[in-house]
Every structure is written in C-alpha cells, then in structure tokens.
Amino acid sequence: MLRSMPVQGYMKKDFLILDPEIDVLRAAHLLFDSDVSGAPVLDEHGRLVGMLTEQDCMQVALQGFYHGEPGGPVKRHMSGDPKYVSPDQSILTVLEMFIDDRFQSYPVVDNGRLVGVITRRDVMRALAEYYPG
C-alpha cells in the first residue's frame, strides 16, 4: 500500500548541495551539470535555508536580459523557507504534495538534518513498483 511505502526507501542520499554565498550563475551550471532541477541550500551550520530551482535560475536570466548582467549570490535568488518531508512520510503524502505544488523535488529532513532529496522521478519509481506493468 502506498501509505506504507516510506520516503526513505526512494530518496536520493547522494545529491548536490549549494552554499548561499556562491554566485547563482555558477549554481545554475552545477544544477545543469548534475542533471537536477533543484538543490537544497545549506548555511554554514548545515541548516536548510532554501532551495534553488531551475525556475529561480530562469528568472535570474530573464532579469539579466532586461536589467543588465545576471548574477549575485544564491541567497538572493533561492526559494527561502522551503517545504520539506521526513524520511518516515509515505510516498502517498509526497505524491499529493507534488500534485499540489510546482516543485520538482523536496529536501528530506530528519531531526533538523538534511538526509536526502526526493524527486518526482523517485515517486514515479515507487509507483512503478506498486503498480507493476
């Protein structure tokens, strides 16, 4: 049953992490090179402070087109106060979140510590197991 399938069984444990102080254009290249649609942003204490998404990077490019050179630190362009999930939450809950929100991925946080990332593709993998073809 989807309710009994926890996020921890499908989340990525090896993922890109961004620093809020790096330049957003450098971060955009890291997203592209890592083939991910977004990445968590951690402060110097390892706390989750935001997510930088492809959409955020596209907004930077568009603003740069109209207003001059794009750039600046990630912290100025990231989506702050990110939604996150816990490793014990069910795939069904995350599926509902993906349907209701625009996000392509969510950080997975356990006791205040980032432990993974779950993407739409990860949920699709869980659904493929649940509904074998």
PDB file of C-alpha atoms in Angstrom, residues 4-107:
ATOM      1  CA  SER A   4       3.161   2.125   3.967  1.00  0.00           C
ATOM      2  CA  MET A   5       5.939   2.981   1.488  1.00  0.00           C
ATOM      3  CA  PRO A   6       8.265   5.463   3.269  1.00  0.00           C
ATOM      4  CA  VAL A   7      10.213   8.212   1.528  1.00  0.00           C
ATOM      5  CA  GLN A   8      13.492   6.843   2.913  1.00  0.00           C
ATOM      6  CA  GLY A   9      13.252   3.852   0.596  1.00  0.00           C
ATOM      7  CA  TYR A  10      13.183   6.039  -2.522  1.00  0.00           C
ATOM      8  CA  MET A  11      15.026   9.273  -1.707  1.00  0.00           C
ATOM      9  CA  LYS A  12      18.440  10.133  -3.073  1.00  0.00           C
ATOM     10  CA  LYS A  13      21.174  10.100  -0.462  1.00  0.00           C
ATOM     11  CA  ASP A  14      23.864  11.455  -2.794  1.00  0.00           C
ATOM     12  CA  PHE A  15      22.816  14.894  -4.019  1.00  0.00           C
ATOM     13  CA  LEU A  16      24.018  18.374  -4.861  1.00  0.00           C
ATOM     14  CA  ILE A  17      24.125  20.903  -2.003  1.00  0.00           C
ATOM     15  CA  LEU A  18      24.561  24.620  -2.623  1.00  0.00           C
ATOM     16  CA  ASP A  19      26.108  27.348  -0.483  1.00  0.00           C
ATOM     17  CA  PRO A  20      24.023  30.533  -0.175  1.00  0.00           C
ATOM     18  CA  GLU A  21      27.059  32.687  -0.975  1.00  0.00           C
ATOM     19  CA  ILE A  22      28.098  31.182  -4.329  1.00  0.00           C
ATOM     20  CA  ASP A  23      27.155  33.032  -7.487  1.00  0.00           C
ATOM     21  CA  VAL A  24      23.790  31.991  -8.878  1.00  0.00           C
ATOM     22  CA  LEU A  25      25.228  31.544 -12.385  1.00  0.00           C
ATOM     23  CA  ARG A  26      27.803  29.084 -11.024  1.00  0.00           C
ATOM     24  CA  ALA A  27      24.993  27.313  -9.173  1.00  0.00           C
ATOM     25  CA  ALA A  28      22.917  27.158 -12.378  1.00  0.00           C
ATOM     26  CA  HIS A  29      25.816  25.396 -14.101  1.00  0.00           C
ATOM     27  CA  LEU A  30      26.091  22.966 -11.189  1.00  0.00           C
ATOM     28  CA  LEU A  31      22.369  22.159 -11.490  1.00  0.00           C
ATOM     29  CA  PHE A  32      22.762  21.583 -15.224  1.00  0.00           C
ATOM     30  CA  ASP A  33      25.958  19.521 -14.883  1.00  0.00           C
ATOM     31  CA  SER A  34      24.345  17.400 -12.146  1.00  0.00           C
ATOM     32  CA  ASP A  35      21.190  16.919 -14.242  1.00  0.00           C
ATOM     33  CA  VAL A  36      18.900  18.038 -11.402  1.00  0.00           C
ATOM     34  CA  SER A  37      16.043  20.534 -11.384  1.00  0.00           C
ATOM     35  CA  GLY A  38      16.879  21.985  -7.975  1.00  0.00           C
ATOM     36  CA  ALA A  39      19.159  21.676  -4.992  1.00  0.00           C
ATOM     37  CA  PRO A  40      18.974  22.400  -1.273  1.00  0.00           C
ATOM     38  CA  VAL A  41      20.867  25.397   0.066  1.00  0.00           C
ATOM     39  CA  LEU A  42      22.563  24.952   3.451  1.00  0.00           C
ATOM     40  CA  ASP A  43      24.023  27.677   5.665  1.00  0.00           C
ATOM     41  CA  GLU A  44      27.419  27.450   7.387  1.00  0.00           C
ATOM     42  CA  HIS A  45      25.814  25.444  10.226  1.00  0.00           C
ATOM     43  CA  GLY A  46      24.340  22.860   7.855  1.00  0.00           C
ATOM     44  CA  ARG A  47      20.773  24.148   8.257  1.00  0.00           C
ATOM     45  CA  LEU A  48      18.419  24.065   5.307  1.00  0.00           C
ATOM     46  CA  VAL A  49      17.774  27.694   4.330  1.00  0.00           C
ATOM     47  CA  GLY A  50      16.346  27.341   0.832  1.00  0.00           C
ATOM     48  CA  MET A  51      16.104  25.586  -2.491  1.00  0.00           C
ATOM     49  CA  LEU A  52      17.480  26.851  -5.770  1.00  0.00           C
ATOM     50  CA  THR A  53      15.427  25.619  -8.702  1.00  0.00           C
ATOM     51  CA  GLU A  54      15.674  25.792 -12.461  1.00  0.00           C
ATOM     52  CA  GLN A  55      12.789  28.251 -12.352  1.00  0.00           C
ATOM     53  CA  ASP A  56      14.770  30.512  -9.998  1.00  0.00           C
ATOM     54  CA  CYS A  57      17.715  30.390 -12.428  1.00  0.00           C
ATOM     55  CA  MET A  58      15.481  31.174 -15.402  1.00  0.00           C
ATOM     56  CA  GLN A  59      14.125  34.219 -13.539  1.00  0.00           C
ATOM     57  CA  VAL A  60      17.722  35.377 -12.972  1.00  0.00           C
ATOM     58  CA  ALA A  61      18.437  35.028 -16.694  1.00  0.00           C
ATOM     59  CA  LEU A  62      15.268  36.907 -17.630  1.00  0.00           C
ATOM     60  CA  GLN A  63      16.002  39.726 -15.170  1.00  0.00           C
ATOM     61  CA  GLY A  64      19.544  39.895 -16.544  1.00  0.00           C
ATOM     62  CA  PHE A  65      18.201  40.223 -20.064  1.00  0.00           C
ATOM     63  CA  TYR A  66      16.019  43.184 -19.126  1.00  0.00           C
ATOM     64  CA  HIS A  67      18.145  44.828 -16.425  1.00  0.00           C
ATOM     65  CA  GLY A  68      21.774  44.041 -17.211  1.00  0.00           C
ATOM     66  CA  GLU A  69      24.170  41.358 -16.077  1.00  0.00           C
ATOM     67  CA  PRO A  70      22.567  38.449 -14.210  1.00  0.00           C
ATOM     68  CA  GLY A  71      24.204  37.131 -11.089  1.00  0.00           C
ATOM     69  CA  GLY A  72      24.572  37.606  -7.389  1.00  0.00           C
ATOM     70  CA  PRO A  73      24.627  35.170  -4.502  1.00  0.00           C
ATOM     71  CA  VAL A  74      22.267  32.200  -4.423  1.00  0.00           C
ATOM     72  CA  LYS A  75      20.670  33.536  -1.232  1.00  0.00           C
ATOM     73  CA  ARG A  76      19.165  36.439  -3.212  1.00  0.00           C
ATOM     74  CA  HIS A  77      17.521  34.145  -5.760  1.00  0.00           C
ATOM     75  CA  MET A  78      16.647  30.911  -3.952  1.00  0.00           C
ATOM     76  CA  SER A  79      13.208  29.964  -2.720  1.00  0.00           C
ATOM     77  CA  GLY A  80      13.528  30.533   1.026  1.00  0.00           C
ATOM     78  CA  ASP A  81      11.729  28.705   3.810  1.00  0.00           C
ATOM     79  CA  PRO A  82      11.498  25.514   1.750  1.00  0.00           C
ATOM     80  CA  LYS A  83       8.915  22.824   2.230  1.00  0.00           C
ATOM     81  CA  TYR A  84      10.461  19.528   3.192  1.00  0.00           C
ATOM     82  CA  VAL A  85       9.458  15.993   4.070  1.00  0.00           C
ATOM     83  CA  SER A  86      10.656  13.486   6.629  1.00  0.00           C
ATOM     84  CA  PRO A  87      12.111  10.090   5.741  1.00  0.00           C
ATOM     85  CA  ASP A  88       9.195   8.381   7.505  1.00  0.00           C
ATOM     86  CA  GLN A  89       6.474  10.123   5.498  1.00  0.00           C
ATOM     87  CA  SER A  90       4.672   7.998   2.970  1.00  0.00           C
ATOM     88  CA  ILE A  91       5.139   8.144  -0.766  1.00  0.00           C
ATOM     89  CA  LEU A  92       1.400   8.856  -0.961  1.00  0.00           C
ATOM     90  CA  THR A  93       1.846  12.075   1.046  1.00  0.00           C
ATOM     91  CA  VAL A  94       4.714  13.218  -1.174  1.00  0.00           C
ATOM     92  CA  LEU A  95       2.729  12.304  -4.288  1.00  0.00           C
ATOM     93  CA  GLU A  96      -0.060  14.610  -3.093  1.00  0.00           C
ATOM     94  CA  MET A  97       2.475  17.377  -2.407  1.00  0.00           C
ATOM     95  CA  PHE A  98       3.886  17.102  -5.924  1.00  0.00           C
ATOM     96  CA  ILE A  99       0.407  17.327  -7.404  1.00  0.00           C
ATOM     97  CA  ASP A 100      -0.441  20.411  -5.327  1.00  0.00           C
ATOM     98  CA  ASP A 101       2.876  22.295  -5.758  1.00  0.00           C
ATOM     99  CA  ARG A 102       5.144  23.379  -8.599  1.00  0.00           C
ATOM    100  CA  PHE A 103       8.247  21.808  -7.093  1.00  0.00           C
ATOM    101  CA  GLN A 104      10.183  19.013  -8.791  1.00  0.00           C
ATOM    102  CA  SER A 105      11.903  17.862  -5.588  1.00  0.00           C
ATOM    103  CA  TYR A 106      11.748  18.181  -1.823  1.00  0.00           C
ATOM    104  CA  PRO A 107      14.535  18.044   0.741  1.00  0.00           C
TER     105      PRO A 107
END
